[in-house]
Coordinates of C-alpha atoms and ligand atoms in Angstrom, one line a residue:
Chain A
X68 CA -13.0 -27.2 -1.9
X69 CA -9.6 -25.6 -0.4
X70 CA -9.7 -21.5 -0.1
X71 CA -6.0 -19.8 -0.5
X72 CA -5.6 -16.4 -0.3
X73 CA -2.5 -14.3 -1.2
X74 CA -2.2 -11.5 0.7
X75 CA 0.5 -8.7 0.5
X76 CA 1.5 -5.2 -0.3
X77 CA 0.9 -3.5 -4.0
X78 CA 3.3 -4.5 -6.5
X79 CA 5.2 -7.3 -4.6
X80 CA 3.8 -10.1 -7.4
X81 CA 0.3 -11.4 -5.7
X82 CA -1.3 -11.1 -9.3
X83 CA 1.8 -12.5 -11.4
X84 CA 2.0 -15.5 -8.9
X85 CA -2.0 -15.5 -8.2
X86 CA -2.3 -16.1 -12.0
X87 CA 0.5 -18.6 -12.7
X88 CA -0.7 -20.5 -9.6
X89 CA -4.2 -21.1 -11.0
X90 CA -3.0 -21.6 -15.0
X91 CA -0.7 -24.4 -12.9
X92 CA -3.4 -25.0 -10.6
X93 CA -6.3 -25.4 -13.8
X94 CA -3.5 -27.4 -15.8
X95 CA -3.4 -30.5 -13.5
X96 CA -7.2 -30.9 -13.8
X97 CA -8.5 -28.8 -11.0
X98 CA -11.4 -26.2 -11.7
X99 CA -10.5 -23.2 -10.6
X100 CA -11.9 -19.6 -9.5
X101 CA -9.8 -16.7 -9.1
X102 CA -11.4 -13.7 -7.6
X103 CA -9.3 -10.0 -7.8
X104 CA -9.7 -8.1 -4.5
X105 CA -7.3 -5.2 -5.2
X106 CA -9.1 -1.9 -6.5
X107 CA -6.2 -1.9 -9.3
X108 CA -9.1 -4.8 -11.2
X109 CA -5.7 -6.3 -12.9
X110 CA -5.5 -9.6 -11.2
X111 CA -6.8 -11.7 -13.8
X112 CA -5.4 -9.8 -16.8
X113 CA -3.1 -12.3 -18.1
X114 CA -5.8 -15.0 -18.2
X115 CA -7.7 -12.8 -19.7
X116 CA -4.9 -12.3 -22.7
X117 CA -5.2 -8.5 -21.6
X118 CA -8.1 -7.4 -21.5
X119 CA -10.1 -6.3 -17.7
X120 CA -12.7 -7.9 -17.2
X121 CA -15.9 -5.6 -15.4
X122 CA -15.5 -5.6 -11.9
X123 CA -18.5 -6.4 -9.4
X124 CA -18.5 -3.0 -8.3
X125 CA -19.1 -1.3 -11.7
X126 CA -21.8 -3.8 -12.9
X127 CA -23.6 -3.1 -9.3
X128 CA -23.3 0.6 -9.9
X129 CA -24.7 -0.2 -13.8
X130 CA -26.8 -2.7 -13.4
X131 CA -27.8 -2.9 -9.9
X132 CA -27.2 -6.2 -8.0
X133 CA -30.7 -7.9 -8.4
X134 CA -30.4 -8.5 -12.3
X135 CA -26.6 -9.6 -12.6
X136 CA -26.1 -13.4 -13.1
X137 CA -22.9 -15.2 -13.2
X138 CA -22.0 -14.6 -16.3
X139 CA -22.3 -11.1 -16.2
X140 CA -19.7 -11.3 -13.8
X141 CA -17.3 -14.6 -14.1
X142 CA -15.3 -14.7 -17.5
X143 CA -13.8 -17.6 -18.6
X144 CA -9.8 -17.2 -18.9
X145 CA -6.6 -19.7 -19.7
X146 CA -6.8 -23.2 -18.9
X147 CA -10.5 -22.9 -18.2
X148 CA -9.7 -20.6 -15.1
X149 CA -12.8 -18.5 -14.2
X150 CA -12.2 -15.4 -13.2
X151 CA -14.0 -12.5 -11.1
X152 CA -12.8 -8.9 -10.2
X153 CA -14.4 -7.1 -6.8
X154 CA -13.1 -3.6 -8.1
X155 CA -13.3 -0.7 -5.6
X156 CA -14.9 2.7 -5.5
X157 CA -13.8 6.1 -7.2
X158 CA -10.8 7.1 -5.7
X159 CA -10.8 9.5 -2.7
X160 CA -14.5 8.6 -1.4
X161 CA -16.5 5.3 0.0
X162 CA -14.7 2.3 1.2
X163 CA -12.3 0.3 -0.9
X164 CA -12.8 -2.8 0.9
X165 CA -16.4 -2.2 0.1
X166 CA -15.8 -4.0 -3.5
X167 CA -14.8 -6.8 -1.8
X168 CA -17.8 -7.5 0.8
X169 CA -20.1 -6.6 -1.9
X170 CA -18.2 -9.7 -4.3
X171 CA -18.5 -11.6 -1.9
X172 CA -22.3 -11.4 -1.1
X173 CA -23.2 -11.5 -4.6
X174 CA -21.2 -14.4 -5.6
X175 CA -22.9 -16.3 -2.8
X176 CA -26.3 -15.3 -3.9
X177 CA -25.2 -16.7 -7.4
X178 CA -23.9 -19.6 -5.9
X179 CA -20.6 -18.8 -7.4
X180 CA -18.4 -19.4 -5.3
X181 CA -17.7 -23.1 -6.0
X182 CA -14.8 -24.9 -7.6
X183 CA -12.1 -27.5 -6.5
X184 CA -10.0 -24.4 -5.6
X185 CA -10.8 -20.9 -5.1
X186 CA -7.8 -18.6 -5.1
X187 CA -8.4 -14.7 -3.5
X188 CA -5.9 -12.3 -4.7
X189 CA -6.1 -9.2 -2.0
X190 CA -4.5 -6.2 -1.6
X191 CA -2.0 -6.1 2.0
X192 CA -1.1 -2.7 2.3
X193 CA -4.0 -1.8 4.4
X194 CA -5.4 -4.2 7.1
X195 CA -8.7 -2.9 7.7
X196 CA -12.1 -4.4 8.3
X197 CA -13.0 -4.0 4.1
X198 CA -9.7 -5.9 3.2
X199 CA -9.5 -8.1 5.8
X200 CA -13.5 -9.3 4.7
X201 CA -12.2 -12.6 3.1
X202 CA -10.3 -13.9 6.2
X203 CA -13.0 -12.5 8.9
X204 CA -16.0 -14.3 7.3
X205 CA -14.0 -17.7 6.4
X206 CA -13.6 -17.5 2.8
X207 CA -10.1 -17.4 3.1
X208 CA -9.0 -20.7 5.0
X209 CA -5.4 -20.9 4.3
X210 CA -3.3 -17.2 3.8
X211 CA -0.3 -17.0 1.9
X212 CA 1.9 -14.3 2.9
X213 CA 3.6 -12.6 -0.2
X214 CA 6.9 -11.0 0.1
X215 CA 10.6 -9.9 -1.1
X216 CA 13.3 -9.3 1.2
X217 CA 12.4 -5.8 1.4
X218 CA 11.6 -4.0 5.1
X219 CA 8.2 -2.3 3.8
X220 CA 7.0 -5.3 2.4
X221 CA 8.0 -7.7 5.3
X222 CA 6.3 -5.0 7.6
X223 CA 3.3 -5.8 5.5
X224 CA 3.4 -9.5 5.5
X225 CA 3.6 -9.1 9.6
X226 CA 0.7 -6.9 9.6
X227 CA -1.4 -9.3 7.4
X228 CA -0.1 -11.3 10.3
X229 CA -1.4 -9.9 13.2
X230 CA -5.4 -9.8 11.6
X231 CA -5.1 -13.7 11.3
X232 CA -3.6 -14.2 14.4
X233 CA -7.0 -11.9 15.5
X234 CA -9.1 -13.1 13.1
X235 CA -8.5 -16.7 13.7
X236 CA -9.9 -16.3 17.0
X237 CA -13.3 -15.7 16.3
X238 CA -16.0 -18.5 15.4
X239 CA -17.1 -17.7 11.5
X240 CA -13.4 -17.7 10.8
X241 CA -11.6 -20.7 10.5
X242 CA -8.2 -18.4 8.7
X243 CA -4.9 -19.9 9.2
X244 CA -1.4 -18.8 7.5
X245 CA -0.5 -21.6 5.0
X246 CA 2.9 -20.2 4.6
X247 CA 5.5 -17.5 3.6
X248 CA 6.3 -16.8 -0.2
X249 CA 9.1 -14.8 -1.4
X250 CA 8.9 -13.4 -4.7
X251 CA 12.4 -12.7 -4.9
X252 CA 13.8 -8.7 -5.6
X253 CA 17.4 -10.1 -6.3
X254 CA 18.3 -8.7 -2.9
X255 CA 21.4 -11.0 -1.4
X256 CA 20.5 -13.1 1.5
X257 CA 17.0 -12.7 0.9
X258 CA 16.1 -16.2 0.8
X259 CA 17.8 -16.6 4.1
X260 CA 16.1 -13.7 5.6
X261 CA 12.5 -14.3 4.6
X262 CA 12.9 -18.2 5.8
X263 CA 14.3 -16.4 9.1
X264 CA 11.2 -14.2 9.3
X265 CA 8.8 -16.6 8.4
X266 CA 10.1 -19.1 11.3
X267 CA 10.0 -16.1 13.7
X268 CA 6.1 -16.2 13.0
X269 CA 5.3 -19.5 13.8
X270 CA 5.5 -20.2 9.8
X271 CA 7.7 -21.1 6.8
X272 CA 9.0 -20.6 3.7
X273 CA 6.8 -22.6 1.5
X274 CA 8.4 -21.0 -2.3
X275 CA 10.8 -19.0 -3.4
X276 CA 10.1 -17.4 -6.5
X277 CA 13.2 -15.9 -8.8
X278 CA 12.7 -12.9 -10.4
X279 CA 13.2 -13.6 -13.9
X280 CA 12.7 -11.8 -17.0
X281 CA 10.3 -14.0 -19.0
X282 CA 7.2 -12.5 -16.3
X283 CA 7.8 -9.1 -18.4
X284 CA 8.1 -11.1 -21.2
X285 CA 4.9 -12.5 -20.9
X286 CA 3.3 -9.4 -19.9
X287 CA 4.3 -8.0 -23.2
X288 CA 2.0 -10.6 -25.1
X289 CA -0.3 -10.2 -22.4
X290 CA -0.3 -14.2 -20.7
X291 CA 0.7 -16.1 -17.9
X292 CA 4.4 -17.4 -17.8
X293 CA 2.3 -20.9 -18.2
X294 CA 0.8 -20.2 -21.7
X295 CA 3.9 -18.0 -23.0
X296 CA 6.8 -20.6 -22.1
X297 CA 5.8 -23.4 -20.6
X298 CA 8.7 -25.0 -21.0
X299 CA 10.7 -22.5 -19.0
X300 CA 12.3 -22.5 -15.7
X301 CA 9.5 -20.1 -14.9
X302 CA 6.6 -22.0 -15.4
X303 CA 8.5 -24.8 -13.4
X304 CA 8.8 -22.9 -10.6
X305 CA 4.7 -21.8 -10.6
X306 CA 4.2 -25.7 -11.2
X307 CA 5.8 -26.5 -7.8
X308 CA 4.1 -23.8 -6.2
X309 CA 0.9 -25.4 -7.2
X310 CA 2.0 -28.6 -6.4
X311 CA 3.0 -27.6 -3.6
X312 CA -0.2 -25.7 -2.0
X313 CA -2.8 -28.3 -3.2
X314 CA -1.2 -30.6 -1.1
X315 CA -0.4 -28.5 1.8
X316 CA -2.2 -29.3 5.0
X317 CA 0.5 -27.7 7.2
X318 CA -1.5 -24.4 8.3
X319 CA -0.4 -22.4 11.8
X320 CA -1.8 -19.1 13.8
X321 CA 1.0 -16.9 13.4
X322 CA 3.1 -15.2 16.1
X323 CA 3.8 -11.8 14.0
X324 CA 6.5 -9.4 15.6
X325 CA 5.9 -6.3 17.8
X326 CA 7.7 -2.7 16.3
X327 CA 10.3 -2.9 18.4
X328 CA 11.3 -6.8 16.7
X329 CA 10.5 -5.6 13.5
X330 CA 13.1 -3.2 14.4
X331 CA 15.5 -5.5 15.5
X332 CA 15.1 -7.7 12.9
X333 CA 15.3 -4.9 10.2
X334 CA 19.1 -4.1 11.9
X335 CA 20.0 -7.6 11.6
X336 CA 19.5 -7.8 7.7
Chain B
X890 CA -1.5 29.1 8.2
X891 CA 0.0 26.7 5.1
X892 CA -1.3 23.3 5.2
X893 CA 0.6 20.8 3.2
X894 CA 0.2 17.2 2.9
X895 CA 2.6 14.3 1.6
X896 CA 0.9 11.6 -0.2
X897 CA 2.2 8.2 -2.1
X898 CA 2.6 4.9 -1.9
X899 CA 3.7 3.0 1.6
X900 CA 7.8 3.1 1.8
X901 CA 8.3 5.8 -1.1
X902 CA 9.8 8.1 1.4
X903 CA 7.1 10.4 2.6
X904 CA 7.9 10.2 6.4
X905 CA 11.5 10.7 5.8
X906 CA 10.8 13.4 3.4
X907 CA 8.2 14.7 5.7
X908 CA 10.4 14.9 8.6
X909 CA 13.1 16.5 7.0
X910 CA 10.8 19.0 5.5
X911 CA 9.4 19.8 8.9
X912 CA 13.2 20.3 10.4
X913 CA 14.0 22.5 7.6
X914 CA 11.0 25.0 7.9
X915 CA 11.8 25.1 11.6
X916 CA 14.7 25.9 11.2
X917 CA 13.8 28.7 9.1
X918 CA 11.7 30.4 11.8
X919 CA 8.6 29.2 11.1
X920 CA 6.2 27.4 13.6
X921 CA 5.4 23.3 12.4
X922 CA 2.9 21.5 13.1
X923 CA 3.8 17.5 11.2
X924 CA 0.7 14.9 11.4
X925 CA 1.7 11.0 11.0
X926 CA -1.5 9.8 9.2
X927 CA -0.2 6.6 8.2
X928 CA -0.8 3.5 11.0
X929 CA 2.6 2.3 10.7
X930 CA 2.7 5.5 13.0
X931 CA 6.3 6.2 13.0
X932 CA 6.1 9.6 10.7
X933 CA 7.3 11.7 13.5
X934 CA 10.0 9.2 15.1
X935 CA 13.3 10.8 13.5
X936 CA 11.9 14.0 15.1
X937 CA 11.0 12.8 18.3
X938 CA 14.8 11.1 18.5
X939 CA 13.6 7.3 18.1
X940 CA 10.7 7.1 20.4
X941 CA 7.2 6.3 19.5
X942 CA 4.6 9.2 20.6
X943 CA 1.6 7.4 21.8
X944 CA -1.6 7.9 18.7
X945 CA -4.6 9.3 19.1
X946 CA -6.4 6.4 18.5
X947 CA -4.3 4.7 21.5
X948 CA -4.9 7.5 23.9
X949 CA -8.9 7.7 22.4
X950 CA -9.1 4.5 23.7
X951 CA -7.4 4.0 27.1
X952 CA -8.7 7.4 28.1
X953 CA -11.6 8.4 25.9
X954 CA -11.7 11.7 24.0
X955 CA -13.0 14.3 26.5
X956 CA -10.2 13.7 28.9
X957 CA -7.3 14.5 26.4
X958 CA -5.4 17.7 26.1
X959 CA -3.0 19.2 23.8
X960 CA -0.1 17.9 25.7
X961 CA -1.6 14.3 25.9
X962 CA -1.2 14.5 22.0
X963 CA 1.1 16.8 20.8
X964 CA 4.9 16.2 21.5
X965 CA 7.5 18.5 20.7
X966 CA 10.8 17.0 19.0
X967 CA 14.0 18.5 17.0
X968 CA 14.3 22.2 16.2
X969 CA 10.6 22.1 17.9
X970 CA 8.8 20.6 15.1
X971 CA 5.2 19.9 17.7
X972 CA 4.4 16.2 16.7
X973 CA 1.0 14.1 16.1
X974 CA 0.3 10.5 15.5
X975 CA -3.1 9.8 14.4
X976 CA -2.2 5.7 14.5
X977 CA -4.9 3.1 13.4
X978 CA -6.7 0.2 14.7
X979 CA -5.4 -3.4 15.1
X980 CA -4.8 -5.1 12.2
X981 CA -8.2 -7.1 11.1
X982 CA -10.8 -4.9 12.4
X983 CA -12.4 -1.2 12.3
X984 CA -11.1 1.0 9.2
X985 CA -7.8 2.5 9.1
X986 CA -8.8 5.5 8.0
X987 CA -10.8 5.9 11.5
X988 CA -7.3 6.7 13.2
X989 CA -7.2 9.9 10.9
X990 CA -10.8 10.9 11.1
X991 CA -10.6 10.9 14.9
X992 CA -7.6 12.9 14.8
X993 CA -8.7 16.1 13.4
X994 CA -11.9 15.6 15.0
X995 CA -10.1 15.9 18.1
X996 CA -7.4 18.3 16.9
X997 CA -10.1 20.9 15.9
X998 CA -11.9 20.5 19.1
X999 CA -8.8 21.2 21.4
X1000 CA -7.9 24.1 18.4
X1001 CA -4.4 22.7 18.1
X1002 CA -4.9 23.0 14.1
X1003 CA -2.4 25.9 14.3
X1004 CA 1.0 27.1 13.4
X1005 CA 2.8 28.4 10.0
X1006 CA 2.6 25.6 8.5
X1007 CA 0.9 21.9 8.9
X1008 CA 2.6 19.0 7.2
X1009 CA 0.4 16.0 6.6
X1010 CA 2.1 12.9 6.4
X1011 CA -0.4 10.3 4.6
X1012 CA -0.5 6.6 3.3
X1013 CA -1.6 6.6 -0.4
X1014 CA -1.8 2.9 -1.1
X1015 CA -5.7 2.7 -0.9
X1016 CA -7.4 6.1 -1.5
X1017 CA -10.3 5.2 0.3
X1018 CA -12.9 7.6 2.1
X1019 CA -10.7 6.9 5.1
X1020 CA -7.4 8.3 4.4
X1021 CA -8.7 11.0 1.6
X1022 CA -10.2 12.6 4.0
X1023 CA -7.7 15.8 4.8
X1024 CA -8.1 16.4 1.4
X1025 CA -12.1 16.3 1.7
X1026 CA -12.5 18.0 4.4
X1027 CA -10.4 20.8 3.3
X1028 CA -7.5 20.5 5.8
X1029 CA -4.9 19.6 2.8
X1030 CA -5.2 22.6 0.5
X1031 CA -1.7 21.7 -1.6
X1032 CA -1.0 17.9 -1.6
X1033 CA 2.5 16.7 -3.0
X1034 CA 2.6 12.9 -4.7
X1035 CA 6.0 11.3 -3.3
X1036 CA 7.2 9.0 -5.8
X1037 CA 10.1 7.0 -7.6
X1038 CA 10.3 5.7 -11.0
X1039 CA 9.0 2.3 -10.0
X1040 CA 5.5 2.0 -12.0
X1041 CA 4.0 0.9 -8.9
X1042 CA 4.4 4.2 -7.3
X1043 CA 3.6 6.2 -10.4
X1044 CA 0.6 3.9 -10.3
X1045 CA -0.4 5.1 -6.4
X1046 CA 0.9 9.0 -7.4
X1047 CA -1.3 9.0 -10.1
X1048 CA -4.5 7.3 -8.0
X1049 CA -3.9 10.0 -5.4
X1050 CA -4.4 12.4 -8.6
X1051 CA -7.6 10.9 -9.0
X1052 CA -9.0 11.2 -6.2
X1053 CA -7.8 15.5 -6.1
X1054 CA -9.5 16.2 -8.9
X1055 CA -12.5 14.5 -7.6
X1056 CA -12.7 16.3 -4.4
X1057 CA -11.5 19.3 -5.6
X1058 CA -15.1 20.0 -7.2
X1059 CA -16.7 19.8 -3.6
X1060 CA -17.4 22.9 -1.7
X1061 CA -15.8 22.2 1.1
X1062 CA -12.4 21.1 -0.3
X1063 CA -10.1 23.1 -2.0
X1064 CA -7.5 20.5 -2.3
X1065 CA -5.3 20.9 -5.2
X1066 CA -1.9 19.5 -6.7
X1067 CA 1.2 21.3 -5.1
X1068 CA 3.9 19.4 -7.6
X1069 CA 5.2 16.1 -7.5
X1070 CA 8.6 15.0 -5.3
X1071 CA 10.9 12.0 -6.9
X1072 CA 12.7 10.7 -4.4
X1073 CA 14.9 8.5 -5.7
X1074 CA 15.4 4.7 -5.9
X1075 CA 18.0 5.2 -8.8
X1076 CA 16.6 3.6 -11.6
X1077 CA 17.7 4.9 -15.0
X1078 CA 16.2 8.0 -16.3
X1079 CA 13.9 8.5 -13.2
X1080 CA 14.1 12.2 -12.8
X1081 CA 12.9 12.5 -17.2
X1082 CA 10.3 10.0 -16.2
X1083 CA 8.8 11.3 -12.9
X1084 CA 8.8 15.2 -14.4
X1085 CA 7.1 13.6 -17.9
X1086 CA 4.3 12.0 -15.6
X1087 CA 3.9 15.3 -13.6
X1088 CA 3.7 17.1 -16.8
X1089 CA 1.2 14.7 -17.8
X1090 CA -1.2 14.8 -15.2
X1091 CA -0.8 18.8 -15.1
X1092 CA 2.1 19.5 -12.4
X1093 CA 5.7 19.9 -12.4
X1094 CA 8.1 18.0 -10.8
X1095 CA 8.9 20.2 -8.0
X1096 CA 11.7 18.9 -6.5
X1097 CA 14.4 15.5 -6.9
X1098 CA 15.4 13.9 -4.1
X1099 CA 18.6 11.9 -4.6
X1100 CA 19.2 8.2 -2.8
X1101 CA 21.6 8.8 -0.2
X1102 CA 23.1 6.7 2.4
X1103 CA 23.2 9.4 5.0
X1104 CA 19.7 8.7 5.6
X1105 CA 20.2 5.3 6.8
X1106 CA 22.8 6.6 8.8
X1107 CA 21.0 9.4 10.2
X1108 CA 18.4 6.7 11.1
X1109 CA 20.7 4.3 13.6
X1110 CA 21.2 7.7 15.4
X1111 CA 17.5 7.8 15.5
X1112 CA 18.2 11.7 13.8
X1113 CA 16.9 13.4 11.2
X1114 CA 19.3 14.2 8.1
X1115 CA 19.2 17.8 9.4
X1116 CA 20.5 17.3 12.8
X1117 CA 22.4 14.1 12.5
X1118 CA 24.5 15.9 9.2
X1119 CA 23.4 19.6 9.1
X1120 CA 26.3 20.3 6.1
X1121 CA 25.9 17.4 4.5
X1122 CA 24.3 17.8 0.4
X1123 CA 21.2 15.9 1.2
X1124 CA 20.5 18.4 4.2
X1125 CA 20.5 21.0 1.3
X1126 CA 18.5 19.1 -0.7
X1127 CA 16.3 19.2 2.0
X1128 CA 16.7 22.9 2.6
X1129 CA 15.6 23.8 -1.0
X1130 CA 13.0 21.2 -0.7
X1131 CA 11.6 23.8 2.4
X1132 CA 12.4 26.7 0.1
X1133 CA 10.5 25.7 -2.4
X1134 CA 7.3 24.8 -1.0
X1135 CA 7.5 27.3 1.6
X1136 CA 7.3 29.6 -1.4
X1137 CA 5.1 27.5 -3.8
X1138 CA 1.8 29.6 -5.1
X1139 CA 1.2 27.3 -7.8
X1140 CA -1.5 24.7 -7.4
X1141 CA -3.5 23.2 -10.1
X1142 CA -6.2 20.7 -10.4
X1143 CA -4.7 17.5 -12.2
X1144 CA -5.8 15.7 -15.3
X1145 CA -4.8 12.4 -14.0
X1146 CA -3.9 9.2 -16.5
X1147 CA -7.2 6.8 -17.4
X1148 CA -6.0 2.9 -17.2
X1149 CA -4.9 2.6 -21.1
X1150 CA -2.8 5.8 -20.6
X1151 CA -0.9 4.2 -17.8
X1152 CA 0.1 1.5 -19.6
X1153 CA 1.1 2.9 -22.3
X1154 CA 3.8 5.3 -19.9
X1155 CA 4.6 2.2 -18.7
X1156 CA 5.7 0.5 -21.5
X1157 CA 7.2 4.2 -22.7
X1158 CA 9.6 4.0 -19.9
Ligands
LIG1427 N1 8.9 -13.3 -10.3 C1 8.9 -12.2 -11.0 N2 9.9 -12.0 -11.8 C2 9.9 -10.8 -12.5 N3 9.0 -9.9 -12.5 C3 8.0 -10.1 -11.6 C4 7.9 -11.3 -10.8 N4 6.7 -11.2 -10.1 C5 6.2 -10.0 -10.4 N5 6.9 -9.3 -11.3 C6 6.7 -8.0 -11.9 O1 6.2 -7.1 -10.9 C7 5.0 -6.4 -11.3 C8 4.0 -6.3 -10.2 O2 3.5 -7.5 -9.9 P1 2.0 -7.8 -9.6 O3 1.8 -9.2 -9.7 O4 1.1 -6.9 -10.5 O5 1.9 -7.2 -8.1 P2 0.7 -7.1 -7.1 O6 -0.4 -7.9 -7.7 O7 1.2 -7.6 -5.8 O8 0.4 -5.6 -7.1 C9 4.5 -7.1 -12.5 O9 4.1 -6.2 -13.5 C10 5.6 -8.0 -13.0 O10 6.2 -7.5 -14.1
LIG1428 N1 16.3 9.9 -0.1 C1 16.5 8.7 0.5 N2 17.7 8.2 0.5 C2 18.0 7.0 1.1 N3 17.1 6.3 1.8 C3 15.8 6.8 1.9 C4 15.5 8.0 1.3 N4 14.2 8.3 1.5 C5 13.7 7.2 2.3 N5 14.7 6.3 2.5 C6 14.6 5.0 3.2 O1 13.4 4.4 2.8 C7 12.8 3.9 4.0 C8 11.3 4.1 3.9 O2 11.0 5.5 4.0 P1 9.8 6.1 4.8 O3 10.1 7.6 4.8 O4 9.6 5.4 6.1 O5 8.6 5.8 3.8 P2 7.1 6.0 4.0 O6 6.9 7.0 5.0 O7 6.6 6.5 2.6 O8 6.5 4.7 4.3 C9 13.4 4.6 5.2 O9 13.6 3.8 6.2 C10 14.7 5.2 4.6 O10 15.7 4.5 5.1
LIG1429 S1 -12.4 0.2 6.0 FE1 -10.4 0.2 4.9 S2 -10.9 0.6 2.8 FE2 -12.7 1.1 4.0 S3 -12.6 3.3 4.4 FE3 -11.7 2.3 6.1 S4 -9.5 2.2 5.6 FE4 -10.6 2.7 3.7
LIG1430 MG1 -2.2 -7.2 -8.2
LIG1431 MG1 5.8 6.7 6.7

């Protein structure tokens, strides 16, 4: 069973690729579990055709966690993907990396967590101790840093960085960085400069993603770029980027900048 | 004593807006007080002409809290805005919200909490326990949502909404909604869009902040817009930003979007 994990910051495209990835992923022959750990509950919506699944949290909070069973809370989706969403609390009190431990624990009680791939879809815009759950306790074995040419989301990516480069240290966690992946903004040079900033880390660039209209499109009918043009350039591109991380065995333990080389290398761009 | 507090999503402009803000009240007269609660921890750096001021949560732990005085923490920059940078743990580990906590815990304590006015400089991305918590504990009585017309910060502005009208309803709090700042990326239509949200949610767009490159260039000469071009039209912008919620009285508790709303403003826009 291989473990990937996208991590990066909100809105960058970790749930558009997440998705495509396992519809790509699923269409090959591979049985596949995608698990939502971004309070926003939306990864899985366009395997879902739209609709949000419950999230772990708000079936605990219903149902309490002693009478939930796996169907309660994995939903079949597109191409036979199963899919799970951690959720998070109310905003403004508890922990929202709390959804995420709490997923976790129950889908091992459930003996969930199974699959020939299991693909974690986490939110990168706060490395705490609750986001950070998946690599610390070796779910996640190989981390996929998603990113655009933009500073704030390259800031991100190194951050994400510098908790596997800590995490990896300790003896539960077996995380490693499986690679960069730039989901493009359309920003010139950016495929250049996320290559350049994912050597600087002791990485690479393992996809570049275009941005390309038929994502929105798909959104629109609520699906995956797989099931709405699979024929398209798009779904192409998701097809090599599953291709190309099932087979991947090249993992490092990153070397993520300090400030003052972010700096540098933000003046340089 | 005013205490005001930027919120919104990581990169939106809050520090930039923050320290501009800060420069503009002080150079009104009045006596600021500007809090970095973000761990990036470089709200204050404009201010404090490039360099870094060492955290709290850095000084908490080479020195332990009883040691520390007011100098140790606060540091005075341009137009004497006094400086604080609550900071966060290492990446991986502890919760980032910890760094905040810590600060005012140690703020109060040394009764540095003073001044005119406070400006609260805070990461909205996850609206955990952590970082709500100047709102909670009543230090942030008007909070401000920094955003653009990009959905995904509309999405954060209107999360941090959440949580205000949550908290609002505890005794100890009595957060409320100051208005909601666009500071533009310059998308099309983004200053109808951003007031139609705040209107939405029960606010007003309170001021529009227009993309300029003077910022940039204020920031290779590690300035703030209001020293680096002090006649320049952003500088005014900045100015009436001061103005404004210098004189601001009206607050109000917001009536933030539910998940279906959302995406039907999204697809409006
Ligand atoms: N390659 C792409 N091309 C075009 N649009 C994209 C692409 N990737 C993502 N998007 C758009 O960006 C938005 C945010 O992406 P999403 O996957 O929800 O981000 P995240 O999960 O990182 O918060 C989506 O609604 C989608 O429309
Ligand atoms: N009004 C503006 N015009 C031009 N650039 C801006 C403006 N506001 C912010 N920026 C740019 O955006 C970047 C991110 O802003 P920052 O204030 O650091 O965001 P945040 O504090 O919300 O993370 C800054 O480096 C700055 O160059
Ligand atoms: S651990 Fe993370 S999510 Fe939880 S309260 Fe702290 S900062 Fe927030
Ligand atoms: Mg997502
Ligand atoms: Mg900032």
């Amino acid at each position: 069973m291989k473990q990937i994990a996208l991590y990066g910051k909100g809105g960058i495209g970790k749930s558009t690729t997440s998705a495509n990835l396992s519809a790509a992923l699923a269409e090959s022959g591979l049985d596949i579990l995608q698990i939502g750990c971004d309070p926003k509950h939306d990864s899985t919506r366009m395997l879902m055709h739209g609709s949000r699944i419950p999230t772990v949290l708000d079936l605990i909070r219903e149902q309490g966690d002693k009478n939930l069973t796996v169907d309660d809370v994995v939903h079949q989706g597109f191409s036979g993907v199963r899919c799970v969403e951690a959720g998070g609390p109310e905003p403004g009190i508890g922990c929202a990396g709390r959804g995420i431990i709490a997923t976790f624990q129950l889908l091992e009680r459930l003996s969930a967590l199974d699959g020939d791939v299991i693909v974690y879809d986490v939110l990168g815009d706060v490395v705490c101790g609750g986001f950070a759950m998946p690599m610390r306790e070796g779910y996640a074995q190989e981390v996929y840093l998603v990113t655009s040419g933009e500073l704030m989301s390259i800031y991100a990516a190194n951050n994400i960085a510098k908790a596997i480069t800590r995490l990896s240290k300790r003896v539960r966690s077996n995380c490693r960085l499986g690679g960069v992946i730039c989901n493009a903004k359309n920003i010139e040079g950016e495929r250049e400069l996320v290559a350049e900033f994912a050597k600087r880390i002791n990485s690479s660039l393992i996809a570049y993603i275009p941005r390309d209209r038929v994502v929105q499109l798909a959104e629109v009918h609520k699906q995956t770029v797989l099931e709405y043009a699979p024929d398209s350039e798009q779904a192409a591109v998701y097809r090599r980027l599953a291709d190309e991380l099932a087979r991947n065995t090249r993992t490092s333990i990153p070397t993520p900048l300090d400030d003052d080389e972010l700096d540098a290398f933000a003046l340089e761009s």
